[in-house]
PDB file of C-alpha atoms in Angstrom:
ATOM      1  CA  MET A  99      14.160   4.118  -0.067  1.00 45.00           C
ATOM      2  CA  GLN A 100      17.491   3.464  -1.808  1.00 44.00           C
ATOM      3  CA  SER A 101      20.619   3.397   0.308  1.00 43.00           C
ATOM      4  CA  LYS A 102      22.369   6.632   0.604  1.00 44.00           C
ATOM      5  CA  GLY A 103      25.566   5.624   1.841  1.00 45.00           C
ATOM      6  CA  ASN A 104      27.467   2.805   3.620  1.00 47.00           C
ATOM      7  CA  SER A 105      26.227   3.209   7.214  1.00 61.00           C
ATOM      8  CA  ILE A 106      22.367   3.207   5.685  1.00 73.00           C
ATOM      9  CA  LYS A 107      21.069  -0.202   5.161  1.00 82.00           C
ATOM     10  CA  SER A 108      18.623  -0.716   1.839  1.00 87.00           C
ATOM     11  CA  ASP A 109      14.711  -2.053   2.325  1.00 89.00           C
ATOM     12  CA  GLN A 110      15.947  -4.967   0.962  1.00 88.00           C
ATOM     13  CA  ASP A 111      19.141  -5.770   3.401  1.00 89.00           C
ATOM     14  CA  ILE A 112      16.903  -5.273   6.070  1.00 90.00           C
ATOM     15  CA  ILE A 113      14.236  -7.349   4.413  1.00 90.00           C
ATOM     16  CA  ASN A 114      17.116 -10.017   3.630  1.00 89.00           C
ATOM     17  CA  ALA A 115      17.982  -9.425   7.694  1.00 90.00           C
ATOM     18  CA  VAL A 116      14.678 -10.166   8.894  1.00 89.00           C
ATOM     19  CA  THR A 117      13.956 -13.085   6.837  1.00 87.00           C
ATOM     20  CA  GLY A 118      16.819 -14.796   7.988  1.00 86.00           C
ATOM     21  CA  GLY A 119      15.605 -14.637  11.725  1.00 83.00           C
ATOM     22  CA  ASP A 120      16.587 -11.472  12.795  1.00 86.00           C
ATOM     23  CA  VAL A 121      13.130  -9.782  14.046  1.00 84.00           C
ATOM     24  CA  ARG A 122      15.167  -6.583  15.704  1.00 85.00           C
ATOM     25  CA  ALA A 123      16.211  -5.429  12.293  1.00 89.00           C
ATOM     26  CA  PHE A 124      12.283  -4.999  11.200  1.00 92.00           C
ATOM     27  CA  GLN A 125      12.321  -2.286  13.898  1.00 92.00           C
ATOM     28  CA  GLU A 126      13.979  -0.338  11.435  1.00 92.00           C
ATOM     29  CA  LEU A 127      11.851  -0.843   8.661  1.00 92.00           C
ATOM     30  CA  VAL A 128       8.806   0.350  10.952  1.00 94.00           C
ATOM     31  CA  LYS A 129      10.747   3.745  11.831  1.00 94.00           C
ATOM     32  CA  ARG A 130      11.384   4.376   8.344  1.00 94.00           C
ATOM     33  CA  TYR A 131       7.849   4.079   7.081  1.00 95.00           C
ATOM     34  CA  GLU A 132       5.728   4.730  10.211  1.00 94.00           C
ATOM     35  CA  GLN A 133       5.057   8.226   9.161  1.00 92.00           C
ATOM     36  CA  ARG A 134       3.807   7.016   5.789  1.00 92.00           C
ATOM     37  CA  VAL A 135       1.394   4.482   7.787  1.00 95.00           C
ATOM     38  CA  ALA A 136       0.118   7.150  10.042  1.00 94.00           C
ATOM     39  CA  ALA A 137      -0.279   9.432   7.340  1.00 92.00           C
ATOM     40  CA  THR A 138      -2.577   6.892   5.385  1.00 93.00           C
ATOM     41  CA  VAL A 139      -4.801   5.287   8.705  1.00 94.00           C
ATOM     42  CA  ILE A 140      -5.302   8.770  10.451  1.00 92.00           C
ATOM     43  CA  GLY A 141      -5.864  10.298   7.122  1.00 91.00           C
ATOM     44  CA  MET A 142      -8.998   7.030   6.276  1.00 93.00           C
ATOM     45  CA  LEU A 143      -9.847   7.028  10.103  1.00 93.00           C
ATOM     46  CA  GLY A 144      -9.199  10.266  11.651  1.00 88.00           C
ATOM     47  CA  GLN A 145      -7.253  10.570  15.307  1.00 86.00           C
ATOM     48  CA  CYS A 146      -8.470   7.489  17.171  1.00 89.00           C
ATOM     49  CA  PRO A 147      -7.624   4.349  19.067  1.00 89.00           C
ATOM     50  CA  GLU A 148      -8.088   1.938  16.354  1.00 92.00           C
ATOM     51  CA  ALA A 149      -5.899   3.657  13.588  1.00 94.00           C
ATOM     52  CA  GLU A 150      -2.880   2.637  16.194  1.00 94.00           C
ATOM     53  CA  ASP A 151      -4.562  -0.503  15.727  1.00 95.00           C
ATOM     54  CA  VAL A 152      -4.576  -0.917  12.261  1.00 96.00           C
ATOM     55  CA  GLY A 153      -1.260   0.881  12.036  1.00 96.00           C
ATOM     56  CA  GLN A 154       0.310  -1.788  13.988  1.00 96.00           C
ATOM     57  CA  GLU A 155      -1.639  -4.339  11.595  1.00 96.00           C
ATOM     58  CA  THR A 156      -0.203  -3.085   8.681  1.00 96.00           C
ATOM     59  CA  PHE A 157       3.466  -3.680   9.862  1.00 96.00           C
ATOM     60  CA  ILE A 158       2.526  -7.245  11.249  1.00 95.00           C
ATOM     61  CA  ARG A 159       0.805  -8.476   8.172  1.00 95.00           C
ATOM     62  CA  PHE A 160       3.758  -6.884   6.253  1.00 95.00           C
ATOM     63  CA  TYR A 161       6.032  -8.861   8.482  1.00 94.00           C
ATOM     64  CA  GLN A 162       4.001 -12.268   7.709  1.00 91.00           C
ATOM     65  CA  THR A 163       4.263 -11.838   3.988  1.00 90.00           C
ATOM     66  CA  LEU A 164       7.952 -10.742   3.973  1.00 88.00           C
ATOM     67  CA  SER A 165       9.018 -14.363   2.344  1.00 83.00           C
ATOM     68  CA  ASP A 166       6.582 -13.404  -0.654  1.00 82.00           C
ATOM     69  CA  PHE A 167       7.605 -10.030  -1.121  1.00 84.00           C
ATOM     70  CA  ARG A 168       9.262  -9.960  -4.539  1.00 82.00           C
ATOM     71  CA  GLY A 169      10.367  -6.186  -5.006  1.00 80.00           C
ATOM     72  CA  GLU A 170       7.766  -5.333  -7.427  1.00 81.00           C
ATOM     73  CA  SER A 171       6.445  -2.434  -5.937  1.00 84.00           C
ATOM     74  CA  SER A 172       8.389  -0.121  -3.405  1.00 90.00           C
ATOM     75  CA  VAL A 173       7.957  -1.079   0.288  1.00 92.00           C
ATOM     76  CA  VAL A 174       6.127   1.988   1.266  1.00 92.00           C
ATOM     77  CA  THR A 175       3.917   1.212  -1.554  1.00 92.00           C
ATOM     78  CA  TYR A 176       2.953  -2.046  -0.536  1.00 92.00           C
ATOM     79  CA  LEU A 177       2.429  -0.896   2.868  1.00 95.00           C
ATOM     80  CA  THR A 178       0.355   1.913   1.893  1.00 95.00           C
ATOM     81  CA  ARG A 179      -1.953  -0.657   0.024  1.00 94.00           C
ATOM     82  CA  ILE A 180      -2.446  -2.719   2.757  1.00 95.00           C
ATOM     83  CA  ALA A 181      -2.800   0.404   5.125  1.00 96.00           C
ATOM     84  CA  ILE A 182      -6.039   1.206   2.731  1.00 96.00           C
ATOM     85  CA  ASN A 183      -7.209  -2.384   2.847  1.00 95.00           C
ATOM     86  CA  LEU A 184      -6.935  -2.645   6.660  1.00 96.00           C
ATOM     87  CA  SER A 185      -8.257   1.156   7.309  1.00 95.00           C
ATOM     88  CA  LEU A 186     -11.606   0.059   4.665  1.00 94.00           C
ATOM     89  CA  ASN A 187     -12.214  -3.391   6.579  1.00 94.00           C
ATOM     90  CA  GLU A 188     -11.979  -0.942   9.835  1.00 94.00           C
ATOM     91  CA  LEU A 189     -14.571   1.429   8.530  1.00 92.00           C
ATOM     92  CA  LYS A 190     -17.294  -1.024   6.943  1.00 91.00           C
ATOM     93  CA  ARG A 191     -16.689  -2.897  10.951  1.00 91.00           C
ATOM     94  CA  ARG A 192     -17.659   0.692  12.033  1.00 87.00           C
ATOM     95  CA  LYS A 193     -20.287   0.785   9.596  1.00 83.00           C
ATOM     96  CA  ARG A 194     -21.612  -2.256  10.739  1.00 84.00           C
ATOM     97  CA  GLN A 195     -21.073  -1.591  14.714  1.00 80.00           C
ATOM     98  CA  PHE A 196     -22.821   1.852  14.035  1.00 74.00           C
ATOM     99  CA  GLN A 197     -25.757   0.706  12.215  1.00 71.00           C
ATOM    100  CA  ARG A 198     -26.210  -1.870  15.563  1.00 72.00           C
ATOM    101  CA  ASP A 199     -25.790   0.147  18.277  1.00 67.00           C
ATOM    102  CA  MET A 200     -26.850   3.460  16.576  1.00 60.00           C
ATOM    103  CA  PRO A 201     -28.531   5.086  19.815  1.00 59.00           C
ATOM    104  CA  LEU A 202     -25.194   4.432  21.824  1.00 58.00           C
ATOM    105  CA  ALA A 203     -23.204   5.447  19.236  1.00 55.00           C
ATOM    106  CA  ALA A 204     -25.179   9.053  18.856  1.00 57.00           C
ATOM    107  CA  ALA A 205     -24.775   9.436  22.528  1.00 55.00           C
ATOM    108  CA  ARG A 206     -21.320   8.927  22.785  1.00 55.00           C
ATOM    109  CA  SER A 207     -20.730  11.750  19.356  1.00 54.00           C
ATOM    110  CA  VAL A 208     -22.657  14.495  21.701  1.00 49.00           C
ATOM    111  CA  ALA A 209     -20.555  13.464  24.745  1.00 50.00           C
ATOM    112  CA  TYR A 210     -17.543  13.429  22.555  1.00 52.00           C
ATOM    113  CA  ASP A 211     -18.510  16.911  21.396  1.00 54.00           C
ATOM    114  CA  ASP A 212     -19.291  18.372  24.637  1.00 52.00           C
ATOM    115  CA  ALA A 213     -15.766  17.195  25.664  1.00 52.00           C
ATOM    116  CA  ARG A 214     -14.233  19.133  23.232  1.00 54.00           C
ATOM    117  CA  ASP A 215     -13.332  22.273  25.014  1.00 59.00           C
ATOM    118  CA  HIS A 216     -11.761  24.450  22.510  1.00 62.00           C
ATOM    119  CA  GLU A 217     -12.359  25.577  19.016  1.00 66.00           C
ATOM    120  CA  PRO A 218     -10.939  23.296  16.051  1.00 68.00           C
ATOM    121  CA  ASP A 219      -7.656  23.966  14.535  1.00 70.00           C
ATOM    122  CA  GLN A 220      -7.103  23.169  10.823  1.00 70.00           C
ATOM    123  CA  LYS A 221      -5.438  19.966  11.000  1.00 70.00           C
ATOM    124  CA  GLU A 222      -8.895  18.777  12.848  1.00 76.00           C
ATOM    125  CA  ILE A 223     -11.247  20.558  10.749  1.00 82.00           C
ATOM    126  CA  ILE A 224      -9.724  19.097   7.679  1.00 81.00           C
ATOM    127  CA  GLN A 225      -9.513  15.633   9.592  1.00 82.00           C
ATOM    128  CA  GLN A 226     -13.500  16.099  10.541  1.00 86.00           C
ATOM    129  CA  ALA A 227     -14.083  17.143   6.526  1.00 89.00           C
ATOM    130  CA  ILE A 228     -11.999  14.192   5.650  1.00 90.00           C
ATOM    131  CA  GLN A 229     -14.106  11.958   8.043  1.00 89.00           C
ATOM    132  CA  LYS A 230     -17.202  12.588   6.161  1.00 91.00           C
ATOM    133  CA  LEU A 231     -16.554  11.914   2.986  1.00 93.00           C
ATOM    134  CA  SER A 232     -17.299   8.046   1.477  1.00 93.00           C
ATOM    135  CA  PRO A 233     -14.792   5.457   1.714  1.00 93.00           C
ATOM    136  CA  LYS A 234     -13.844   5.454  -1.820  1.00 93.00           C
ATOM    137  CA  HIS A 235     -13.278   9.294  -2.437  1.00 95.00           C
ATOM    138  CA  ARG A 236     -11.456   9.762   0.971  1.00 94.00           C
ATOM    139  CA  ALA A 237      -9.410   7.078  -0.056  1.00 95.00           C
ATOM    140  CA  VAL A 238      -8.173   8.647  -2.833  1.00 95.00           C
ATOM    141  CA  ILE A 239      -7.816  12.286  -1.121  1.00 93.00           C
ATOM    142  CA  VAL A 240      -5.686  11.100   0.971  1.00 92.00           C
ATOM    143  CA  LEU A 241      -3.136   9.584  -1.318  1.00 93.00           C
ATOM    144  CA  ARG A 242      -3.488  12.028  -3.715  1.00 91.00           C
ATOM    145  CA  LEU A 243      -3.277  15.105  -1.501  1.00 88.00           C
ATOM    146  CA  LEU A 244      -2.323  14.299   1.830  1.00 87.00           C
ATOM    147  CA  GLU A 245       0.366  11.569   0.673  1.00 88.00           C
ATOM    148  CA  GLY A 246       1.254  12.909  -2.385  1.00 87.00           C
ATOM    149  CA  TYR A 247       1.188  10.424  -4.635  1.00 90.00           C
ATOM    150  CA  SER A 248       0.735  10.732  -8.293  1.00 90.00           C
ATOM    151  CA  THR A 249      -2.513   9.995  -9.647  1.00 90.00           C
ATOM    152  CA  LYS A 250      -0.973   6.804 -11.482  1.00 90.00           C
ATOM    153  CA  GLU A 251       0.376   5.819  -8.249  1.00 92.00           C
ATOM    154  CA  THR A 252      -2.987   6.099  -6.421  1.00 93.00           C
ATOM    155  CA  ALA A 253      -4.439   3.893  -9.059  1.00 93.00           C
ATOM    156  CA  GLN A 254      -2.131   1.567  -8.897  1.00 91.00           C
ATOM    157  CA  ILE A 255      -2.420   1.410  -5.023  1.00 92.00           C
ATOM    158  CA  LEU A 256      -5.811   1.075  -5.100  1.00 93.00           C
ATOM    159  CA  LYS A 257      -5.945  -1.060  -8.178  1.00 92.00           C
ATOM    160  CA  LEU A 258      -8.587   1.570 -10.015  1.00 94.00           C
ATOM    161  CA  ALA A 259      -8.364   2.588 -13.457  1.00 94.00           C
ATOM    162  CA  HIS A 260      -6.521   6.047 -13.928  1.00 90.00           C
ATOM    163  CA  GLY A 261      -9.733   7.565 -14.403  1.00 89.00           C
ATOM    164  CA  THR A 262     -11.718   6.517 -12.349  1.00 93.00           C
ATOM    165  CA  VAL A 263      -9.037   8.027  -9.619  1.00 92.00           C
ATOM    166  CA  LEU A 264      -9.496  11.524 -11.694  1.00 90.00           C
ATOM    167  CA  SER A 265     -13.248  11.607 -11.387  1.00 90.00           C
ATOM    168  CA  ARG A 266     -13.334  10.515  -7.843  1.00 93.00           C
ATOM    169  CA  LEU A 267     -10.737  13.050  -6.653  1.00 92.00           C
ATOM    170  CA  SER A 268     -12.802  15.786  -8.502  1.00 89.00           C
ATOM    171  CA  ARG A 269     -16.109  14.793  -6.514  1.00 91.00           C
ATOM    172  CA  GLY A 270     -14.201  14.253  -2.962  1.00 92.00           C
ATOM    173  CA  LEU A 271     -12.549  17.581  -3.426  1.00 90.00           C
ATOM    174  CA  GLU A 272     -16.295  18.557  -4.263  1.00 89.00           C
ATOM    175  CA  LYS A 273     -17.743  17.565  -1.472  1.00 91.00           C
ATOM    176  CA  LEU A 274     -14.685  18.741   0.607  1.00 89.00           C
ATOM    177  CA  LYS A 275     -15.677  22.175  -1.042  1.00 87.00           C
ATOM    178  CA  GLU A 276     -19.150  21.833   0.363  1.00 88.00           C
ATOM    179  CA  LEU A 277     -18.049  20.941   4.152  1.00 88.00           C
ATOM    180  CA  LEU A 278     -15.516  23.763   4.343  1.00 85.00           C
ATOM    181  CA  GLU A 279     -17.754  26.100   2.736  1.00 81.00           C
ATOM    182  CA  PRO A 280     -18.664  27.584   5.953  1.00 79.00           C
ATOM    183  CA  TYR A 281     -14.642  28.570   6.541  1.00 76.00           C
ATOM    184  CA  LEU A 282     -13.791  29.223   3.182  1.00 65.00           C
ATOM    185  CA  GLY A 283     -16.792  32.253   3.058  1.00 58.00           C
ATOM    186  CA  LYS A 284     -15.641  33.460   6.525  1.00 51.00           C
ATOM    187  CA  ASP A 285     -11.697  34.214   5.335  1.00 49.00           C
ATOM    188  CA  TYR A 286     -10.729  31.221   7.656  1.00 47.00           C
ATOM    189  CA  GLU A 287      -7.065  30.346   7.891  1.00 49.00           C
ATOM    190  CA  ILE A 288      -7.816  27.215   6.181  1.00 48.00           C
TER     191      ILE A 288
ATOM    192  CA  MET B 296     -21.928  26.637 -13.793  1.00 59.00           C
ATOM    193  CA  LYS B 297     -21.667  23.897 -16.708  1.00 72.00           C
ATOM    194  CA  PHE B 298     -20.355  20.898 -15.489  1.00 76.00           C
ATOM    195  CA  LYS B 299     -18.536  20.324 -18.423  1.00 83.00           C
ATOM    196  CA  TYR B 300     -16.106  23.424 -17.326  1.00 86.00           C
ATOM    197  CA  ARG B 301     -16.055  22.226 -13.638  1.00 83.00           C
ATOM    198  CA  LYS B 302     -14.955  18.679 -15.157  1.00 83.00           C
ATOM    199  CA  LEU B 303     -12.059  20.818 -16.780  1.00 87.00           C
ATOM    200  CA  LEU B 304     -11.005  22.775 -14.486  1.00 88.00           C
ATOM    201  CA  HIS B 305     -10.710  19.840 -11.982  1.00 85.00           C
ATOM    202  CA  ARG B 306      -8.567  18.128 -14.315  1.00 85.00           C
ATOM    203  CA  SER B 307      -6.206  21.040 -14.917  1.00 88.00           C
ATOM    204  CA  PHE B 308      -5.030  20.671 -11.735  1.00 87.00           C
ATOM    205  CA  GLU B 309      -3.995  17.165 -12.658  1.00 83.00           C
ATOM    206  CA  ASN B 310      -2.303  18.798 -15.627  1.00 75.00           C
ATOM    207  CA  LYS B 311      -4.356  16.659 -17.837  1.00 72.00           C
ATOM    208  CA  LEU B 312      -5.667  18.785 -20.184  1.00 84.00           C
ATOM    209  CA  SER B 313      -4.435  19.092 -24.308  1.00 90.00           C
ATOM    210  CA  LYS B 314      -4.123  22.391 -25.450  1.00 90.00           C
ATOM    211  CA  ARG B 315      -7.591  22.972 -26.844  1.00 92.00           C
ATOM    212  CA  GLN B 316      -8.961  22.100 -23.677  1.00 91.00           C
ATOM    213  CA  GLN B 317      -7.100  24.386 -21.700  1.00 91.00           C
ATOM    214  CA  ARG B 318      -7.741  27.005 -24.462  1.00 92.00           C
ATOM    215  CA  THR B 319     -11.450  26.278 -23.531  1.00 93.00           C
ATOM    216  CA  LEU B 320     -10.917  26.385 -19.888  1.00 92.00           C
ATOM    217  CA  ASN B 321      -9.081  29.944 -19.767  1.00 92.00           C
ATOM    218  CA  ARG B 322     -11.584  31.378 -22.137  1.00 93.00           C
ATOM    219  CA  GLU B 323     -14.220  30.279 -19.732  1.00 92.00           C
ATOM    220  CA  LEU B 324     -12.553  31.343 -16.525  1.00 92.00           C
ATOM    221  CA  ALA B 325     -11.803  34.776 -18.244  1.00 93.00           C
ATOM    222  CA  ARG B 326     -15.773  35.463 -18.686  1.00 91.00           C
ATOM    223  CA  ASN B 327     -17.051  33.228 -15.887  1.00 91.00           C
ATOM    224  CA  ALA B 328     -16.378  34.725 -12.222  1.00 91.00           C
ATOM    225  CA  GLU B 329     -18.089  32.003 -10.713  1.00 89.00           C
ATOM    226  CA  LEU B 330     -15.606  29.420 -12.168  1.00 89.00           C
ATOM    227  CA  ARG B 331     -12.966  31.724 -10.725  1.00 91.00           C
ATOM    228  CA  ALA B 332     -14.194  31.740  -7.560  1.00 88.00           C
ATOM    229  CA  GLU B 333     -14.456  27.709  -7.528  1.00 86.00           C
ATOM    230  CA  LYS B 334     -10.918  27.423  -8.733  1.00 89.00           C
ATOM    231  CA  ALA B 335      -9.849  29.701  -6.174  1.00 88.00           C
ATOM    232  CA  LYS B 336     -11.488  27.575  -3.288  1.00 85.00           C
ATOM    233  CA  ILE B 337     -10.524  24.211  -4.923  1.00 86.00           C
ATOM    234  CA  GLU B 338      -6.944  25.874  -4.876  1.00 87.00           C
ATOM    235  CA  ARG B 339      -7.071  26.719  -1.004  1.00 84.00           C
ATOM    236  CA  ILE B 340      -8.154  23.295  -0.627  1.00 85.00           C
ATOM    237  CA  ARG B 341      -5.528  21.503  -2.052  1.00 84.00           C
ATOM    238  CA  GLU B 342      -3.419  23.780  -0.364  1.00 84.00           C
ATOM    239  CA  ALA B 343      -4.833  23.151   3.261  1.00 81.00           C
ATOM    240  CA  LEU B 344      -4.600  19.640   2.523  1.00 81.00           C
ATOM    241  CA  THR B 345      -1.003  19.127   0.771  1.00 78.00           C
ATOM    242  CA  ASP B 346       0.377  21.558   3.631  1.00 75.00           C
ATOM    243  CA  SER B 347      -1.990  19.895   6.325  1.00 71.00           C
ATOM    244  CA  PRO B 348       0.691  19.022   9.432  1.00 72.00           C
ATOM    245  CA  GLU B 349       1.951  15.552   9.404  1.00 75.00           C
ATOM    246  CA  LEU B 350       0.257  13.193  11.163  1.00 81.00           C
ATOM    247  CA  SER B 351       2.123  10.481  13.605  1.00 88.00           C
ATOM    248  CA  PHE B 352       1.574   7.658  15.820  1.00 91.00           C
ATOM    249  CA  ARG B 353       2.321   7.883  19.736  1.00 90.00           C
ATOM    250  CA  PRO B 354       5.928   7.656  20.504  1.00 92.00           C
ATOM    251  CA  PHE B 355       7.959   4.377  20.494  1.00 93.00           C
ATOM    252  CA  PHE B 356       5.382   3.256  17.654  1.00 93.00           C
ATOM    253  CA  ALA B 357       8.321   0.755  16.269  1.00 93.00           C
ATOM    254  CA  GLU B 358       8.974  -0.759  19.471  1.00 93.00           C
ATOM    255  CA  ARG B 359       5.063  -1.562  20.375  1.00 94.00           C
ATOM    256  CA  VAL B 360       4.990  -3.464  16.765  1.00 93.00           C
ATOM    257  CA  THR B 361       8.352  -5.376  16.984  1.00 92.00           C
ATOM    258  CA  ASN B 362       7.207  -6.581  21.007  1.00 92.00           C
ATOM    259  CA  ARG B 363       3.810  -7.865  19.506  1.00 91.00           C
ATOM    260  CA  ILE B 364       5.513  -9.622  16.430  1.00 90.00           C
ATOM    261  CA  MET B 365       7.672 -11.337  18.629  1.00 88.00           C
ATOM    262  CA  ASN B 366       4.968 -11.814  21.298  1.00 88.00           C
ATOM    263  CA  LEU B 367       3.250 -13.467  18.659  1.00 83.00           C
ATOM    264  CA  TYR B 368       5.452 -15.799  17.415  1.00 77.00           C
ATOM    265  CA  GLN B 369       6.776 -16.908  20.823  1.00 76.00           C
ATOM    266  CA  ASN B 370       3.034 -17.342  21.815  1.00 70.00           C
ATOM    267  CA  ARG B 371       2.463 -19.418  18.643  1.00 69.00           C
ATOM    268  CA  GLN B 372       5.336 -21.658  19.363  1.00 67.00           C
ATOM    269  CA  GLU B 373       4.442 -21.974  23.298  1.00 68.00           C
ATOM    270  CA  ASP B 374       0.912 -23.094  21.655  1.00 69.00           C
ATOM    271  CA  PHE B 375       2.235 -25.439  18.931  1.00 70.00           C
ATOM    272  CA  ALA B 376       4.400 -27.209  21.798  1.00 70.00           C
ATOM    273  CA  ALA B 377       0.958 -27.140  24.659  1.00 72.00           C
ATOM    274  CA  SER B 378      -1.022 -28.724  21.923  1.00 74.00           C
ATOM    275  CA  LEU B 379       1.695 -31.330  20.657  1.00 73.00           C
ATOM    276  CA  ALA B 380       2.189 -32.227  24.429  1.00 74.00           C
ATOM    277  CA  PHE B 381      -1.864 -32.241  24.651  1.00 75.00           C
ATOM    278  CA  ALA B 382      -2.534 -34.212  21.904  1.00 76.00           C
ATOM    279  CA  PHE B 383       0.627 -37.079  23.455  1.00 81.00           C
ATOM    280  CA  ARG B 384      -0.777 -36.870  26.564  1.00 81.00           C
ATOM    281  CA  ARG B 385      -4.263 -38.391  25.306  1.00 83.00           C
ATOM    282  CA  ILE B 386      -2.692 -40.922  23.411  1.00 87.00           C
ATOM    283  CA  ALA B 387      -0.204 -42.046  26.361  1.00 87.00           C
ATOM    284  CA  ILE B 388      -3.402 -42.265  28.618  1.00 89.00           C
ATOM    285  CA  ALA B 389      -5.506 -44.089  26.514  1.00 90.00           C
ATOM    286  CA  GLY B 390      -2.642 -46.781  25.675  1.00 90.00           C
ATOM    287  CA  VAL B 391      -2.396 -47.243  29.491  1.00 91.00           C
ATOM    288  CA  VAL B 392      -5.991 -47.417  29.701  1.00 92.00           C
ATOM    289  CA  THR B 393      -6.218 -49.898  27.494  1.00 92.00           C
ATOM    290  CA  ALA B 394      -3.323 -52.127  28.813  1.00 91.00           C
ATOM    291  CA  VAL B 395      -4.599 -52.119  32.373  1.00 91.00           C
ATOM    292  CA  ILE B 396      -7.941 -53.096  30.921  1.00 91.00           C
ATOM    293  CA  LEU B 397      -6.498 -56.038  28.630  1.00 89.00           C
ATOM    294  CA  LEU B 398      -3.856 -57.343  31.739  1.00 88.00           C
ATOM    295  CA  SER B 399      -6.981 -57.380  33.989  1.00 87.00           C
ATOM    296  CA  VAL B 400      -8.778 -59.237  32.033  1.00 83.00           C
ATOM    297  CA  ASN B 401      -5.937 -61.421  31.212  1.00 78.00           C
ATOM    298  CA  LEU B 402      -5.245 -61.896  35.123  1.00 79.00           C
ATOM    299  CA  PHE B 403      -8.635 -62.091  35.996  1.00 80.00           C
ATOM    300  CA  THR B 404     -10.342 -65.036  33.449  1.00 76.00           C
ATOM    301  CA  PRO B 405      -8.906 -68.603  34.289  1.00 68.00           C
ATOM    302  CA  ALA B 406      -8.940 -70.057  31.296  1.00 63.00           C
ATOM    303  CA  VAL B 407      -7.172 -67.598  29.606  1.00 54.00           C
ATOM    304  CA  LYS B 408      -3.507 -66.472  30.244  1.00 57.00           C
ATOM    305  CA  THR B 409      -2.734 -64.578  27.245  1.00 59.00           C
ATOM    306  CA  VAL B 410      -3.545 -61.734  25.415  1.00 58.00           C
ATOM    307  CA  SER B 411      -3.356 -63.728  21.973  1.00 60.00           C
ATOM    308  CA  PRO B 412      -6.886 -64.612  21.922  1.00 58.00           C
ATOM    309  CA  TYR B 413      -7.460 -60.733  21.643  1.00 59.00           C
ATOM    310  CA  PHE B 414      -5.622 -60.528  18.412  1.00 62.00           C
ATOM    311  CA  GLY B 415      -7.060 -63.410  16.513  1.00 61.00           C
ATOM    312  CA  SER B 416      -4.686 -66.032  17.510  1.00 59.00           C
ATOM    313  CA  LYS B 417      -5.816 -69.271  19.746  1.00 61.00           C
ATOM    314  CA  THR B 418      -2.583 -70.631  21.043  1.00 61.00           C
ATOM    315  CA  THR B 419      -1.730 -70.681  24.421  1.00 62.00           C
ATOM    316  CA  LEU B 420       1.368 -71.586  25.919  1.00 62.00           C
ATOM    317  CA  ASP B 421      -0.033 -75.255  26.140  1.00 66.00           C
ATOM    318  CA  ASP B 422      -0.337 -75.513  22.288  1.00 65.00           C
ATOM    319  CA  MET B 423       3.219 -74.446  22.108  1.00 63.00           C
ATOM    320  CA  LEU B 424       4.934 -76.939  24.253  1.00 66.00           C
ATOM    321  CA  ASP B 425       2.957 -79.757  22.499  1.00 61.00           C
ATOM    322  CA  PRO B 426       5.459 -81.603  20.236  1.00 60.00           C
ATOM    323  CA  GLY B 427       2.745 -82.433  17.681  1.00 61.00           C
ATOM    324  CA  ASN B 428       2.745 -79.068  17.357  1.00 59.00           C
ATOM    325  CA  THR B 429       5.895 -78.538  16.130  1.00 59.00           C
ATOM    326  CA  THR B 430       6.131 -77.948  12.673  1.00 62.00           C
ATOM    327  CA  SER B 431       8.987 -80.188  10.992  1.00 63.00           C
ATOM    328  CA  LEU B 432      10.972 -79.710   8.053  1.00 63.00           C
ATOM    329  CA  GLU B 433       8.958 -82.595   6.034  1.00 65.00           C
ATOM    330  CA  ASP B 434       5.744 -80.522   6.826  1.00 66.00           C
ATOM    331  CA  VAL B 435       7.483 -77.546   4.975  1.00 63.00           C
ATOM    332  CA  LEU B 436       8.802 -79.619   2.118  1.00 64.00           C
TER     333      LEU B 436
END
């Protein structure tokens, strides 16, 4: 993000201040990009307590590598890359935990469904459908459609070939179409 | 529905079609109702995803991150100081114990009145005072 006036500091100005020892300046950078990181992390993991942890960890990792930041890619791209990698790690951890505690996880899932006292709205329906995609398809859908990155940028963030992004995008959408079919068929406001 | 047309359809949303491919897709869309329905569904899903409400963390997220960073570095400095003090304490205790042992041995052993034998020298205070033991200039030359 470039500075829009004298009062708004550029990302590089903030980074210089932080590397100069002003930790508080980092807060401004977090405020600037927390929405983007939230979209990535919550899109990948769903609305859950782990999402906030991964979001915080994303900024902490960025802070720890600030001295290595050369500005070759923008701050938001760099943050998104960290957020995606940490989210994928979290998904792997969940998968391992689910395999280990399968009966407990199933019971929790039932309890969660019972606790919900309202019909899911559009946001929840979409999130639930995204959560059912495989991580590799989910990452592409989140970056390309939720976050609005171009396919080229998505390929750069995920370090994939452009064609791979396109094919994962179409497969992900196919899967989403199957999952959202009941709502699409019933003229649901989606 | 042929996979080829479905693939073309998906690619068309990303503007990745050549003029020839676009013509093929348009022709197929005009005659294939199933493909048109598929296109409409994909459009709705894409719209729903791009227009979905913004996702955000709980309020004061930035403050929590900054506090975590500050605590992290404060704890790290404290940990370093504590481990340094701990290491020095062990060295200091080991040194004092060694000194006490050597002193005790020295004091309670009647024949030995010095710590020198422990460092390889057999020279006692008496030997040092013995004039025959002193090195003269001639000896050196």
